[in-house]
Short mmCIF file of C-alpha atoms in Angstrom, two decimals:
data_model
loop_
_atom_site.label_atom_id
_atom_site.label_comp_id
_atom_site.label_asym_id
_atom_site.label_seq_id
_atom_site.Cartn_x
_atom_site.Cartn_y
_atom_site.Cartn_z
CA UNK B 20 -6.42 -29.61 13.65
CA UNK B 21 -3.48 -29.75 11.03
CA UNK B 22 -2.05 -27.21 9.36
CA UNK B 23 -2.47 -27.57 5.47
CA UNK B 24 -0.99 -26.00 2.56
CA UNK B 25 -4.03 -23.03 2.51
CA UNK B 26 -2.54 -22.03 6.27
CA UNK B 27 0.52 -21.75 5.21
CA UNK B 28 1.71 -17.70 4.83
CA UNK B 29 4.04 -17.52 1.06
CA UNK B 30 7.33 -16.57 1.96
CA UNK B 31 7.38 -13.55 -0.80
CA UNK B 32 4.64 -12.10 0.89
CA UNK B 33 6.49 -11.20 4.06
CA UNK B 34 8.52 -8.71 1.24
CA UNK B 35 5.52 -7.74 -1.04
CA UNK B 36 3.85 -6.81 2.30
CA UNK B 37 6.44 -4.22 3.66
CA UNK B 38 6.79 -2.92 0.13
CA UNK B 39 4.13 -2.60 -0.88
CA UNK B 40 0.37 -4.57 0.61
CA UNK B 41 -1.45 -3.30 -2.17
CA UNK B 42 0.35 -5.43 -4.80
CA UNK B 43 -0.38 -8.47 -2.73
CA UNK B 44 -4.35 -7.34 -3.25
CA UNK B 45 -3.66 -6.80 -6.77
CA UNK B 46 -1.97 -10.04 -7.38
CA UNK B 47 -4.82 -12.08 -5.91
CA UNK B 48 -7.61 -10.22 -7.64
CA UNK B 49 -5.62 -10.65 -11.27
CA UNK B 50 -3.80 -13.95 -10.72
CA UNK B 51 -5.71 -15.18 -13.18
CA UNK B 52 -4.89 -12.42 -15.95
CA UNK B 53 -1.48 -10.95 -17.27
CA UNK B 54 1.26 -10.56 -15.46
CA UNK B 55 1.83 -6.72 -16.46
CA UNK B 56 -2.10 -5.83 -14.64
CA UNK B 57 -0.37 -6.09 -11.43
CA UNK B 58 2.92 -6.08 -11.73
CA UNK B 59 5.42 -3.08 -11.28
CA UNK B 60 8.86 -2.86 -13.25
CA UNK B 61 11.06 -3.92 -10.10
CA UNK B 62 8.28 -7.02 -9.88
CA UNK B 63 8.68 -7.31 -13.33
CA UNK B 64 12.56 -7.46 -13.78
CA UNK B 65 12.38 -9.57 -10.50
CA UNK B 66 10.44 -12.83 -12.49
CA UNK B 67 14.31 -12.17 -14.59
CA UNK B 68 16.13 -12.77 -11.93
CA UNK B 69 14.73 -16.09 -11.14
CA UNK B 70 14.12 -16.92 -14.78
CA UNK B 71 17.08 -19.77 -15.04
CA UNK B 72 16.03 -21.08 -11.50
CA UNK B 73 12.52 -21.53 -12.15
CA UNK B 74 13.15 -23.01 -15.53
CA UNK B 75 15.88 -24.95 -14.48
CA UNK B 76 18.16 -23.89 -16.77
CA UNK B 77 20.54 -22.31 -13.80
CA UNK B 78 23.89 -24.25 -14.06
CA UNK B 79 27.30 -23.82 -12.15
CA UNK B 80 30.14 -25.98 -11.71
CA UNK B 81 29.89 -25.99 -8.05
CA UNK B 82 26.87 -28.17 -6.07
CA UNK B 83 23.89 -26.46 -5.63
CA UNK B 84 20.10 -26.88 -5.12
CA UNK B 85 17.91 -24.61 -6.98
CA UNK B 86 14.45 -24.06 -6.74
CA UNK B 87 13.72 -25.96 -3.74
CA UNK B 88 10.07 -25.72 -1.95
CA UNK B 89 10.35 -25.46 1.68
CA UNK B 90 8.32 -25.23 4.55
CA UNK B 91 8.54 -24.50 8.17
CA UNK B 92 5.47 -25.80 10.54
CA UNK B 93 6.81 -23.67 13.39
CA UNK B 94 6.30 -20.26 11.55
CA UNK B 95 3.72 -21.62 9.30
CA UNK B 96 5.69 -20.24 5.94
CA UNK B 97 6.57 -21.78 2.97
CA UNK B 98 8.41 -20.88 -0.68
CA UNK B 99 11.07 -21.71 -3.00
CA UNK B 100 14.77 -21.08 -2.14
CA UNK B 101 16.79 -19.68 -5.29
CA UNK B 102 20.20 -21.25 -4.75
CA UNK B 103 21.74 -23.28 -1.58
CA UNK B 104 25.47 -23.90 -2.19
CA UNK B 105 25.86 -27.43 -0.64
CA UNK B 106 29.47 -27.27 0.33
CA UNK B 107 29.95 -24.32 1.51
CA UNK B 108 26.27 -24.14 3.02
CA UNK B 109 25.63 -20.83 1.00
CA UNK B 110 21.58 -19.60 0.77
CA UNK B 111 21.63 -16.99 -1.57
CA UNK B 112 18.26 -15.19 -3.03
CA UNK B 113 18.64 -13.47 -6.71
CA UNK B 114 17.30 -10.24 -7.74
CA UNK B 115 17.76 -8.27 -10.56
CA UNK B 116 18.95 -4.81 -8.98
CA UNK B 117 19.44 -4.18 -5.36
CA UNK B 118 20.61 -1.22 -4.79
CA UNK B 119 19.54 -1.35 -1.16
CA UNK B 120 18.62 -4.13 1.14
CA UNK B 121 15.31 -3.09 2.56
CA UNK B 122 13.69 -5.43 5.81
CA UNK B 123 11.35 -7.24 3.40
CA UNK B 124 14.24 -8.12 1.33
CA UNK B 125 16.17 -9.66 5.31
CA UNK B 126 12.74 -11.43 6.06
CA UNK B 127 12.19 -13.20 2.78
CA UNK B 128 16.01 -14.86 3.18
CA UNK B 129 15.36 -14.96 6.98
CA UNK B 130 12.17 -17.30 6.05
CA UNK B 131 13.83 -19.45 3.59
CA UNK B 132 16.57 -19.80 6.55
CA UNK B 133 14.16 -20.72 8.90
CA UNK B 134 12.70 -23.45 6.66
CA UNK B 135 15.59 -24.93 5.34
CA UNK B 136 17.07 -25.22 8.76
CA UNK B 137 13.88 -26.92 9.98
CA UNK B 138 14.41 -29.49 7.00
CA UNK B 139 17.57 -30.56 8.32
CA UNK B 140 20.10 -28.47 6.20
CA UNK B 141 22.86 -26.83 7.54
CA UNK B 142 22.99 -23.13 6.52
CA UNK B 143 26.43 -20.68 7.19
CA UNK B 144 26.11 -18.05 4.88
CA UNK B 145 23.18 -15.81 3.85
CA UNK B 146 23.29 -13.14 0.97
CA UNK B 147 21.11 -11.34 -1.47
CA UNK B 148 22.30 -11.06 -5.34
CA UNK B 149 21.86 -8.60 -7.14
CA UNK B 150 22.82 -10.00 -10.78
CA UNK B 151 22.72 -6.22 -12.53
CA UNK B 152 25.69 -5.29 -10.92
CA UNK B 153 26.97 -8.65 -9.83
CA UNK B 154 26.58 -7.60 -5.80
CA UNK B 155 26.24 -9.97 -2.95
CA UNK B 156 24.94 -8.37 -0.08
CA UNK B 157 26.01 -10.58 3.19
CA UNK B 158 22.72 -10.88 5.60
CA UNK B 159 23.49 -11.42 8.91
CA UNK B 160 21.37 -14.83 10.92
CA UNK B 161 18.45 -13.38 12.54
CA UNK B 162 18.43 -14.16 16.63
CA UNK B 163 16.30 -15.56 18.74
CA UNK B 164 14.35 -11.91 19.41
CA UNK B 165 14.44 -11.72 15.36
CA UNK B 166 12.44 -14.77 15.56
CA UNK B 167 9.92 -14.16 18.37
CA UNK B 168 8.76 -11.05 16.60
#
């Protein structure tokens, strides 16, 4: 049988898992409600971050794709990239402070990787931004034994 949308695992929840499962329980049982129920300040400040990209108000002077849903059928995942640089093939994910880059953080990018590169695009950098302090952390390509984990 198919996969359809319902199989597919969000992205964001390979991170909220390893950070913390308990908001992902809390999100689903107050989706419906206000935002501050379930979320934490970090969660909070995070919906910042993406704030121009989800609104599509982000704008730079060099090509770019911004809030793009993906999917991979392999690893049954799916999300929305931040930004993908087209000419210099740069994936980057915002958040608002990142102080340090934490294995959720490397599997959330690692999954938008995955996807993208399953829709045809070419990817050569990965990084994490973290706009309070105007850091990009470089994330190295996961390998094949990343993958078969």
């Amino acid at each position: 049988m198919p996969m359809t949308l319902f199989d597919y695992i969000p992205i964001t929840m390979l991170s909220d898992f390893l950070y913390c499962p308990y908001s992902i329980y809390l999100r689903n049982i107050y989706k419906d409600t206000d935002d501050d129920i379930y979320k934490a300040t970090p969660q909070v400040r995070g919906s910042y971050a993406h704030k121009d990209i989800d609104n599509g108000t982000f704008s730079d002077t060099v090509p770019c794709i911004t809030a793009l849903p993906v999917a991979s059928h392999e690893y049954g995942i799916m999300g929305v990239i931040d930004i993908l640089y087209t000419e210099s093939h740069h994936l980057i994910e915002r958040k608002y402070k990142l102080s340090k880059v934490y294995q959720g953080h490397i599997y959330q990018i690692w999954g938008q990787y995955v996807c993208l590169v399953e829709m045809g695009y070419k990817i050569d950098k990965l990084s994490i931004h973290s706009l309070s302090d105007n850091i990009f952390h470089a994330i190295p390509f996961p390998t094949q034994a990343d993958l078969d984990t």
